[in-house]
XYZ file of C-alpha atoms in Angstrom:
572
model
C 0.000 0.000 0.000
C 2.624 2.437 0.895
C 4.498 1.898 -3.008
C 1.220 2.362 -4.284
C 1.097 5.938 -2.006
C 4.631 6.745 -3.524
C 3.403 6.169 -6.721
C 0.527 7.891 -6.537
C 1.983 10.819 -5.169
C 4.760 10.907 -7.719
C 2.110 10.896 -10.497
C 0.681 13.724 -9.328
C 0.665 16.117 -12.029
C 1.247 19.040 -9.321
C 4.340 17.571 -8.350
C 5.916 16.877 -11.711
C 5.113 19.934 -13.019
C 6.281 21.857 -9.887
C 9.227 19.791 -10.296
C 10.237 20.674 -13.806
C 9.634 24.581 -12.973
C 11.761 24.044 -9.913
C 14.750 22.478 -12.011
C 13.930 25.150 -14.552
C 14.846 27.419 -11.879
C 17.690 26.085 -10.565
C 19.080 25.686 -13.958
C 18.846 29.700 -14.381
C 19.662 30.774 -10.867
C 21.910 28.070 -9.008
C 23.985 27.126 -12.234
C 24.999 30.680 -13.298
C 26.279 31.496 -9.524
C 28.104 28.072 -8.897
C 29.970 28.958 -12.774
C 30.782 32.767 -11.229
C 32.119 31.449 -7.897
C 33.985 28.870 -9.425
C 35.509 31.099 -12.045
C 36.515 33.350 -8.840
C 38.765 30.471 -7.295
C 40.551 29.429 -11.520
C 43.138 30.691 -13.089
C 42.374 31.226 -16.942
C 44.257 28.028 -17.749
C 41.233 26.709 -15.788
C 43.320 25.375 -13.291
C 42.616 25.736 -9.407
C 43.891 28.904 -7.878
C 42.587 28.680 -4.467
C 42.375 32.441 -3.142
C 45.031 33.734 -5.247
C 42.874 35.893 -7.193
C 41.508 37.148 -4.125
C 45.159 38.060 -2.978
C 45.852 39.417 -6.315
C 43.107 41.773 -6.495
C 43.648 43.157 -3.017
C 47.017 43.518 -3.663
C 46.724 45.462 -6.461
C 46.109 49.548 -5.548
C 44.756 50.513 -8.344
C 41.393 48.077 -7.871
C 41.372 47.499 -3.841
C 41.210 51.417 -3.857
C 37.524 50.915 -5.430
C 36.366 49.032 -2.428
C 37.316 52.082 -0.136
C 35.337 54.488 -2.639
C 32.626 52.240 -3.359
C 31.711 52.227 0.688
C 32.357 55.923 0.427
C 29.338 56.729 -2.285
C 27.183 53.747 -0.851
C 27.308 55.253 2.894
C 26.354 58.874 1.837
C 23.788 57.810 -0.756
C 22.229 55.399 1.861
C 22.066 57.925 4.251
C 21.182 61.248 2.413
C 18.290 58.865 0.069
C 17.170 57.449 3.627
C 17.139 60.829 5.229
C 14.996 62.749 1.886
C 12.512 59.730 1.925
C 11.548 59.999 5.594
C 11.138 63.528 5.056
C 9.329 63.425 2.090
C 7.019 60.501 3.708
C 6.296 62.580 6.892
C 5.507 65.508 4.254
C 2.796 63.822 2.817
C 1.710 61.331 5.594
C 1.605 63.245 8.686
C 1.125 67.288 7.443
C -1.930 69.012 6.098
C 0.120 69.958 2.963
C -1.899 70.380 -0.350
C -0.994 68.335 -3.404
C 0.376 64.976 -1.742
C -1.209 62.965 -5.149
C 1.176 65.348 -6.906
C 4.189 65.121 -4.910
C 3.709 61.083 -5.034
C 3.801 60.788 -8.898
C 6.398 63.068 -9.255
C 8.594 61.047 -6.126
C 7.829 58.051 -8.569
C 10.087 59.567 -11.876
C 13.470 58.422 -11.075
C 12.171 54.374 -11.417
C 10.717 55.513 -15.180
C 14.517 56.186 -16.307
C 17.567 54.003 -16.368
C 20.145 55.235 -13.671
C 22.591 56.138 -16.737
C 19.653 58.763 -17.073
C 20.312 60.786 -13.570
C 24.059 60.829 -14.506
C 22.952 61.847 -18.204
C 20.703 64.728 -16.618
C 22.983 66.072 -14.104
C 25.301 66.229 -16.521
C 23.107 68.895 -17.976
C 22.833 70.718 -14.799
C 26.386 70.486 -13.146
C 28.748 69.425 -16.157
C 31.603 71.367 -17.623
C 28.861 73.238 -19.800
C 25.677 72.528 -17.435
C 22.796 75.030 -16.970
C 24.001 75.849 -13.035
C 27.542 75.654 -14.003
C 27.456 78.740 -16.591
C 25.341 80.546 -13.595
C 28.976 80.563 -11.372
C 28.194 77.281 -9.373
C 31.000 74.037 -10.136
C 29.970 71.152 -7.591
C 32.643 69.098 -9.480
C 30.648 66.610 -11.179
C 33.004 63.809 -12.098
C 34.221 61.743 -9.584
C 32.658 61.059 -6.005
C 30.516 64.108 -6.050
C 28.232 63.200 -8.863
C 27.814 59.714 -8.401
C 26.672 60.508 -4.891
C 24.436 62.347 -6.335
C 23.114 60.221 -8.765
C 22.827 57.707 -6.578
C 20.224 59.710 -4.009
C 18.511 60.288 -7.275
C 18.265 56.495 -7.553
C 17.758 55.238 -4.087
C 15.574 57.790 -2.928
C 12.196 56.579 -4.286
C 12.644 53.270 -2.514
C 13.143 54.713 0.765
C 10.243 57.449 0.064
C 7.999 54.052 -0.798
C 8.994 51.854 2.626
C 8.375 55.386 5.221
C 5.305 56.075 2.887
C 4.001 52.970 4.162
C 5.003 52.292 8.063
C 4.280 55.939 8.335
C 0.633 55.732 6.965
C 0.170 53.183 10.056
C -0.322 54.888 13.260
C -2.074 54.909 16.759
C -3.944 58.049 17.246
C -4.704 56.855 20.630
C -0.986 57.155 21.757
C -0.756 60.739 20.478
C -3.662 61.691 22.141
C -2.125 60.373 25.038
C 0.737 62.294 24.495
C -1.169 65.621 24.319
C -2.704 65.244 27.487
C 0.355 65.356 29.426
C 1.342 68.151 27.793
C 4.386 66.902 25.516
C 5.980 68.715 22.740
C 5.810 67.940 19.118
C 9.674 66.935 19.629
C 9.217 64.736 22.241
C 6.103 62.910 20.422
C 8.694 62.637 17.664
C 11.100 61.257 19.350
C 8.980 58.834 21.450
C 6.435 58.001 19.102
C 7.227 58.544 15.721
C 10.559 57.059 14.879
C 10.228 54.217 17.261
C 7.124 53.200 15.218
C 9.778 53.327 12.224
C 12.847 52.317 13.299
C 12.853 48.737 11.878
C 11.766 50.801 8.580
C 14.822 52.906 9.403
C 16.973 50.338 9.844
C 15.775 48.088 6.516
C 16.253 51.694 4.021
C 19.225 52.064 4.865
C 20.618 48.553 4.326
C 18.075 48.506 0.669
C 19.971 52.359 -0.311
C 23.367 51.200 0.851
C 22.985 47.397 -1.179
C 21.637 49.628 -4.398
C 24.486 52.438 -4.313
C 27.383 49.604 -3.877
C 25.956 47.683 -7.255
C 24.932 50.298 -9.164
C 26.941 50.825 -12.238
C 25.010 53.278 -14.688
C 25.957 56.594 -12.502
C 29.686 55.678 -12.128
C 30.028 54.234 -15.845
C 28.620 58.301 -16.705
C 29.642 60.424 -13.921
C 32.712 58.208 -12.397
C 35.300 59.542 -14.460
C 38.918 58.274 -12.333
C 36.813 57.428 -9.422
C 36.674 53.890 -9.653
C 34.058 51.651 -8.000
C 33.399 47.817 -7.842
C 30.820 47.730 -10.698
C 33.120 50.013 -13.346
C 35.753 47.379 -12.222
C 33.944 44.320 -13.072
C 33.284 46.051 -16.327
C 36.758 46.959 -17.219
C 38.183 43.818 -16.089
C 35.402 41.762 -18.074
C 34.292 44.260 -21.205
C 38.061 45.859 -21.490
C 40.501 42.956 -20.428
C 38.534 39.794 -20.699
C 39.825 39.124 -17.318
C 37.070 36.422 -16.593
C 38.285 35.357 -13.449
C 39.215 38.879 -11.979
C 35.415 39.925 -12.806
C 34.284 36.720 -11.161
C 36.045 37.716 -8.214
C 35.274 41.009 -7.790
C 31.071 39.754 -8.742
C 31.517 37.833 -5.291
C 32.762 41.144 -3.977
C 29.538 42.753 -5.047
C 27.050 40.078 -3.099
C 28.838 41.125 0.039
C 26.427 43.966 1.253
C 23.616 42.610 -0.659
C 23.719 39.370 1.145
C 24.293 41.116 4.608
C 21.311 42.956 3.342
C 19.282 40.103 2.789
C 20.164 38.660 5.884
C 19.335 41.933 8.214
C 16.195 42.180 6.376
C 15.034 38.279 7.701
C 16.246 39.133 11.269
C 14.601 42.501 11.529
C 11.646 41.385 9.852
C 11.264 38.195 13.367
C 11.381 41.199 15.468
C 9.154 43.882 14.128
C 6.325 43.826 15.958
C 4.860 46.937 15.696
C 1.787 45.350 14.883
C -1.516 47.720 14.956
C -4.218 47.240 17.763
C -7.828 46.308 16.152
C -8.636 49.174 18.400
C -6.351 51.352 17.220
C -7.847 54.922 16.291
C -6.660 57.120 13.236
C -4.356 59.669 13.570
C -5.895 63.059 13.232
C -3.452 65.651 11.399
C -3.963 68.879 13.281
C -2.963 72.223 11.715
C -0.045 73.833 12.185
C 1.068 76.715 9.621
C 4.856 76.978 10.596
C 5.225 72.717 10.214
C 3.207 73.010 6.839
C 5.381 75.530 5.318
C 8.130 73.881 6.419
C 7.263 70.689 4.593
C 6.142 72.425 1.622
C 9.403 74.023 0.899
C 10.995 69.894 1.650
C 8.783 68.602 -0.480
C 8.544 71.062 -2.912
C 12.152 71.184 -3.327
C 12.609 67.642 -3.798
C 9.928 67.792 -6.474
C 11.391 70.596 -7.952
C 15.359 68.765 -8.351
C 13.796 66.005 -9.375
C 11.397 67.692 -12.298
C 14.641 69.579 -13.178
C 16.044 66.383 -14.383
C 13.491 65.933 -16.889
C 13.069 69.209 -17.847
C 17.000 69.061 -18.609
C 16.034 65.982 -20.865
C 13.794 67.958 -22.932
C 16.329 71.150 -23.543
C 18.838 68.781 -24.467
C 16.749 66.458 -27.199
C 15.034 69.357 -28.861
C 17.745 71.812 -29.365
C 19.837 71.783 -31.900
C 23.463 72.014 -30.110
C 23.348 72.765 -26.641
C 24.374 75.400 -25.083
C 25.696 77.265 -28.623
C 22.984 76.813 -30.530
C 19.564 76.250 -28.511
C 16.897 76.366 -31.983
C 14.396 73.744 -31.860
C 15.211 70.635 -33.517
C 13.412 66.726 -33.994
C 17.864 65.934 -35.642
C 18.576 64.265 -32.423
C 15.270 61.803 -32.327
C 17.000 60.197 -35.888
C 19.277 58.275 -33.764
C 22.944 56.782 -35.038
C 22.129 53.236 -36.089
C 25.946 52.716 -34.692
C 25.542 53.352 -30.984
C 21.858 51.073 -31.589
C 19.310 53.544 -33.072
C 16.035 53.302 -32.589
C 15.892 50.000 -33.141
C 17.282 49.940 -29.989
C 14.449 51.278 -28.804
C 12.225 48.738 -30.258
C 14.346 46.021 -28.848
C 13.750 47.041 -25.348
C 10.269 47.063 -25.770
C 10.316 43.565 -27.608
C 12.829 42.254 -24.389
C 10.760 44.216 -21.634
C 6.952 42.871 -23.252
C 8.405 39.295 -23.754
C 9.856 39.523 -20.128
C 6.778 40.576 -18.461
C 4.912 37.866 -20.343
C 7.071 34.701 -19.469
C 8.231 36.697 -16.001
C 4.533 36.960 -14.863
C 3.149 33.967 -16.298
C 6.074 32.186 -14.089
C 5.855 33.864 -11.086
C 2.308 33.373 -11.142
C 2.093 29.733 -11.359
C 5.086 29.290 -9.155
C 3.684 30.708 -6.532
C 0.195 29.034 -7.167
C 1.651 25.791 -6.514
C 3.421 26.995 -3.653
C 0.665 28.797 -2.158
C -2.450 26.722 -3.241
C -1.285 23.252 -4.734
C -1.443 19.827 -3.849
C 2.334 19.418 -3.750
C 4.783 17.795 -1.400
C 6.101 19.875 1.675
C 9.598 19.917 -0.064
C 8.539 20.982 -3.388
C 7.174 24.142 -1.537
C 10.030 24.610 1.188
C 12.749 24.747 -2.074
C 10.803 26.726 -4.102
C 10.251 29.274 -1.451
C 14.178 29.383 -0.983
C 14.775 29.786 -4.328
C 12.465 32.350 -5.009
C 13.814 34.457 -1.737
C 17.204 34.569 -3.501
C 17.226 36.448 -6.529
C 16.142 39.523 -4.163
C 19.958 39.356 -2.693
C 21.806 39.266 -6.006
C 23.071 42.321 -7.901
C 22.240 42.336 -11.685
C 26.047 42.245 -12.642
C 26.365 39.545 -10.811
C 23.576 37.985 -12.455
C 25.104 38.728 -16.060
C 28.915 37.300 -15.373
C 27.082 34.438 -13.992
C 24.700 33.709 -16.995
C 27.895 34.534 -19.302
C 30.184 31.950 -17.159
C 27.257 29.261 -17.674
C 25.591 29.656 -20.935
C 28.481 30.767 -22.932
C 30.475 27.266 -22.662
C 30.211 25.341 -25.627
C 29.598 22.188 -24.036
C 26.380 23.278 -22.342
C 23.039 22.475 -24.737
C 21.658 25.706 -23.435
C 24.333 27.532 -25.439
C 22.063 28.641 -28.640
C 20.584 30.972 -26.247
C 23.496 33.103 -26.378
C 23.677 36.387 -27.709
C 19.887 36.107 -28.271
C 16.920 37.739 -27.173
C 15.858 34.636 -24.804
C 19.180 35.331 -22.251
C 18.588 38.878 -21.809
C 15.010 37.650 -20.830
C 15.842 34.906 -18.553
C 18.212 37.509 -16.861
C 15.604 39.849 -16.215
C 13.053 37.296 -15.497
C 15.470 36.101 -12.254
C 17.022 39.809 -11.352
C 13.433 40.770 -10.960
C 12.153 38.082 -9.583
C 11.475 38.028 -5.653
C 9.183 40.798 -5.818
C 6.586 39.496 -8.493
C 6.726 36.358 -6.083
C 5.858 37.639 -3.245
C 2.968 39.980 -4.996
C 1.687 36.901 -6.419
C 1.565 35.456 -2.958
C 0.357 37.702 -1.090
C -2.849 38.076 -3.270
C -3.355 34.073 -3.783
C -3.580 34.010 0.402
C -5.742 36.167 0.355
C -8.204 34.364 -1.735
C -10.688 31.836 -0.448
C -9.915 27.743 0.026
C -13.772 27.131 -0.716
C -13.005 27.664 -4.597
C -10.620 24.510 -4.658
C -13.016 22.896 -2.307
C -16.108 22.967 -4.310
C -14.284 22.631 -7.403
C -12.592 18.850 -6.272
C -16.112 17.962 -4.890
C -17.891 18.428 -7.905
C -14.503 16.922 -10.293
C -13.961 20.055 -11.882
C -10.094 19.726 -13.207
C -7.680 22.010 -11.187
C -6.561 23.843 -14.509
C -10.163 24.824 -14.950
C -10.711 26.234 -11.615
C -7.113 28.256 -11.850
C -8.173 29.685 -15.542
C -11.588 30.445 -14.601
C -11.885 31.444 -10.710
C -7.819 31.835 -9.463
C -6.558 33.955 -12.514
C -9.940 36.652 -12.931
C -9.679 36.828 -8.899
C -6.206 37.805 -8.452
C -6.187 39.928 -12.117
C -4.421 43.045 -9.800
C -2.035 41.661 -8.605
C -1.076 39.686 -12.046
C -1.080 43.199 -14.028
C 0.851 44.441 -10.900
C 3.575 42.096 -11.642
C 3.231 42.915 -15.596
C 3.741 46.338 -14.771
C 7.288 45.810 -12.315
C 8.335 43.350 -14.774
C 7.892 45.629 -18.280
C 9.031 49.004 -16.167
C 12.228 47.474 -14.757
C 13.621 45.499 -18.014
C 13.403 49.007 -19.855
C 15.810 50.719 -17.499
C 18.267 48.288 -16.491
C 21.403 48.024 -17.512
C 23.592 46.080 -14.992
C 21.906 42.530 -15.639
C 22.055 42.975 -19.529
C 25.162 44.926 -19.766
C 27.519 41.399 -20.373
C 25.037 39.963 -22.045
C 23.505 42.089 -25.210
C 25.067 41.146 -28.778
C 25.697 43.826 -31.734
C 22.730 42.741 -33.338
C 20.288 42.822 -30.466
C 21.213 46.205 -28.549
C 19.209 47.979 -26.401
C 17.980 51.292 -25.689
C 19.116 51.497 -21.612
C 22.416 50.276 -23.196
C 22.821 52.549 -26.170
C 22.192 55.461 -24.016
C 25.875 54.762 -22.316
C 27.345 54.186 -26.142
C 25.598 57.540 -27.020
C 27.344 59.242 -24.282
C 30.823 57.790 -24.595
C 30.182 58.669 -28.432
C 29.497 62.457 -27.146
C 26.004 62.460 -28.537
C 24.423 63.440 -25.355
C 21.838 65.093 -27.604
C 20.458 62.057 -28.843
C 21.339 59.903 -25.370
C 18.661 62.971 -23.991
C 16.136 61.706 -27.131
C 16.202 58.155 -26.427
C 15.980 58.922 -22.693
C 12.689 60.678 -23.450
C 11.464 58.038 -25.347
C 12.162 54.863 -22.657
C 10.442 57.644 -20.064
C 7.431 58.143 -22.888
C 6.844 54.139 -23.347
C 6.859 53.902 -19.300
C 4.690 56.728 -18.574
C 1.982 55.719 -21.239
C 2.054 52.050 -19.598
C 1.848 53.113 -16.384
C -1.436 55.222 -17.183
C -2.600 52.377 -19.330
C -2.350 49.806 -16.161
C -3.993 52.091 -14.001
C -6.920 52.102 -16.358
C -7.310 48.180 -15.757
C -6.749 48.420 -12.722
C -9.457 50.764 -12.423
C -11.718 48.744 -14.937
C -10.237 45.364 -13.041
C -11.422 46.025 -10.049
C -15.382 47.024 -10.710
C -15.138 43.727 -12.608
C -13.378 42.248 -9.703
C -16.273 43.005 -7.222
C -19.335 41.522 -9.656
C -17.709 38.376 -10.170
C -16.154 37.612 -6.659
C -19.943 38.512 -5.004
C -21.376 36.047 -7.875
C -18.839 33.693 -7.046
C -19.682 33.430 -3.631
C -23.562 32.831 -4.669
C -22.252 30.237 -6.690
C -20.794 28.214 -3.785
C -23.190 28.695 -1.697
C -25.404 27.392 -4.795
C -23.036 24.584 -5.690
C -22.682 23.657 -1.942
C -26.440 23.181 -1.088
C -26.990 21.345 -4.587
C -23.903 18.863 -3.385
C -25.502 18.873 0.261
C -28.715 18.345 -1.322
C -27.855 15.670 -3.343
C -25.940 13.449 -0.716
């Protein structure tokens, strides 16, 4: 009886498909990092070097200096990008400011661009020729300065979007409490306020810190002598074909992210600054000098970061900037050398085929996880994996996909230089979040869908199509969204990994600025910000239309249990 349990539970279809999505999986995400960390400990005869190019590298001034700068930039953007989201959170969260719907789509711009973009835009503002330059102000762009800078730029949306939310939960009751014995607004702040976010705290600036260190669009564009760990991969890998040093300093890289990853799981145990089901809402009272106050923050912020657009659009649509400022549409007929626009047209083909395949993965992963009749282990590995991707850097991502797919002997190796491996790179570097979204919304719906379903025979794939998929349709375009949005700026996952005939817009922006065509590097910028914008208005029209649709047919779902359930009842 027990072989004919076995069997039965190794025919399940549930498990042999989860099975062949799990191997899937490990074939794209354990594979690529066992080839990088190998490569690290070779020499390029392929023979076993130990830690000698560990040694090496450390050894060597010129590239153990970039460890020292790269914590340099990575500690001030963490902090300053920390220290503008809270603000900018407890602007529009806890004042009785006007406009907050205004200042949270414009907080939201940086994500629409590729991080080559800030360095491309500041460039425009604080370069040799830049708009504040030629007013008397030079910050010193190149070097530590302006990748600082561009790395706020970057980092500061995510911490905005983590205070935006623990800030948005709060106890009225406590600060009532507070007023009644008479304590200041500083000591409310102090008491009440940032303990309620100090896990928060403590999370943003581990996420800004992780971000800054493996970032490599602002340094490649604004880095100039000032080396960092991510220009050094790419020199040693792009320039030298130093496999082995890039592999090294790729393990480098997952350092902070995996510390990250790991404070993140500890902090998360301890948080429990759960909200009473009595808990009142907090009641924002007014107060002129704190309002004014945040309006010049927040309208500040807003104001730096329209600037950077606004720069865009002076630069594509004049004709040589700053001699000759006559409008222009030259610089949108881009150099089919650094990519052109078709380019542009390969992102979107990557970025739609990646949200496709990305979501439809993720999805269904996470269905079987969540909902399916699969064994405990099936589940246990596949939450592991799917945790992981979430501490890897995207460079790390591409040396280890190049390491793996690009040996001969391998039968994946006709992927190569083709569309498919820029995909499956995205597909994994973006991975973790989808998951979870997918999750999160499949707990939430009800077990008595499966229930009726297996008491009345009705095939599992006919339930998920019909009842799972319509239900959870937010959180599916949701991941759509994250998926399309994020493969159209990256760079760092695809930069090792693109061929000559299959460029991309994100990267032909860098070969438009080494070129010295910043004109047209401002034109397709504009254009990847243009596609992003119009999909982002276009998914919050389903969303919209989703979720009317969403309420009919979950309220006549639940009449149709109850109707199935007293037929079956009935009929027994």
């Amino acid at each position: 009886m027990k072989r004919i349990r076995d069997w039965k539970l190794y025919r399940n279809p549930g498990n042999i498909l989860m099975f062949c999505m799990t191997l899937a999986f490990v074939v794209i995400l354990i594979c690529p990092l066992f080839a990088l960390f190998s490569k690290a400990f070779l020499t390029a005869s392929g023979e076993f070097a130990g830690l000698e190019n560990y040694m090496k590298y450390f050894s060597t001034p010129a590239l153990s200096v970039s460890i020292k700068n790269t914590m340099v930039v990575s500690l001030a953007a963490a902090v300053m990008g920390t220290l503008l989201g809270f603000l900018y959170a407890y602007g529009l969260t806890r004042t009785g400011i006007k406009g907050k719907i205004f200042f949270r789509y414009v907080a939201m711009i940086p994500p629409f661009l590729p991080t080559v973009v800030h360095g491309l835009s500041l460039v425009y503002l604080f370069g040799n020729q830049g708009i504040i330059t030629g007013l008397g102000w030079d910050i010193g762009l190149y070097g530590r300065t302006g990748i600082i800078l561009s790395e706020i730029i970057y980092t500061f949306p995510q911490a905005f979007l983590m205070f935006s939310i623990a800030l948005n939960y709060a106890d009225g009751r406590l600060y009532e409490a507070a007023d009644s014995m008479g304590c200041s607004s500083l000591k409310k702040f102090t008491h009440i306020t940032l303990p309620s976010v100090r896990y928060t705290l403590i999370n943003s600036l581990f996420v800004c810190f992780t971000l800054a260190f493996t970032d490599f669009g602002a340094p490649k564009v604004l880095g100039g002598n000032y080396n960092v760990l991510a220009t050094d991969i790419y020199k040693q890998v792009a320039g030298q074909f130093n496999m082995n040093m890039g592999a090294v300093v790729g393990t480098l890289l997952l350092i902070p992210a995996v510390i990250s990853f790991g404070v993140d799981r500890v902090v998360s145990g301890k948080n429990n600054d759960g909200i009473s089901s009595k808990a009142q809402a907090l009641k924002i009272k007014k107060c002129g000098t704190r309002d004014g106050a945040f309006y010049l923050i927040c309208g500040g912020i807003s104001l730096c970061l329209l600037s950077l657009v606004a720069v865009l659009f002076v630069g594509a649509f004049t004709k040589y900037y700053p001699y000759d400022l006559g409008f222009t549409l030259e610089n949108f007929r881009f150099n089919p050398s650094t990519g052109g626009i078709q380019s542009y047209l390969n992102s979107i083909e990557m970025s739609l085929l990646t949200a496709v395949l990305g979501t439809i993965f993720a999805f269904i992963y996470a269905y079987f996880i969540e909902r399916g009749k699969c064994t405990g282990v099936f589940k246990n590995t596949g939450r592991m994996l799917s945790s992981l991707p979430l501490a890897l850097p995207g460079m790390v991502i591409g040396l280890g996909f190049i390491f793996f797919f690009n040996q001969k002997e391998n039968p994946l190796n006709f992927i190569y230089g083709t569309v498919m491996i820029l995909v499956l790179a995205n597909m994994v570097h973006f991975y973790s979040v989808p998951f979870v979204t997918a999750s999160s919304a499949l707990k939430k719906l009800d077990r008595e869908y499966e229930n009726v379903a297996d008491s009345l025979k009705i095939p599992g794939w006919k339930t998920f199509c019909k009842v799972v998929v319509p239900l959870s349709l937010p959180a599916v375009l949701e991941i759509f969204m994250y998926y399309f949005m994020n493969s159209m700026v990256t760079v760092s996952a695809v930069v090792f990994l693109y061929s000559a005939q299959f460029k991309i817009a994100s990267i032909a922006i860098t070969h438009m600025e080494e070129a010295g065509d910043i004109a047209q590097a401002a034109a397709m910028s504009l254009l990847i910000l243009f596609i992003n914008v119009a999909a982002r208005g276009i998914y919050e029209a389903c969303r919209k239309i989703s979720s009317r649709e969403r309420t009919a047919r979950s309220a006549a779902g639940k009449a149709r249990i109850h109707f199935l359930k007293t037929r079956t009842q009935s009929s027994l």
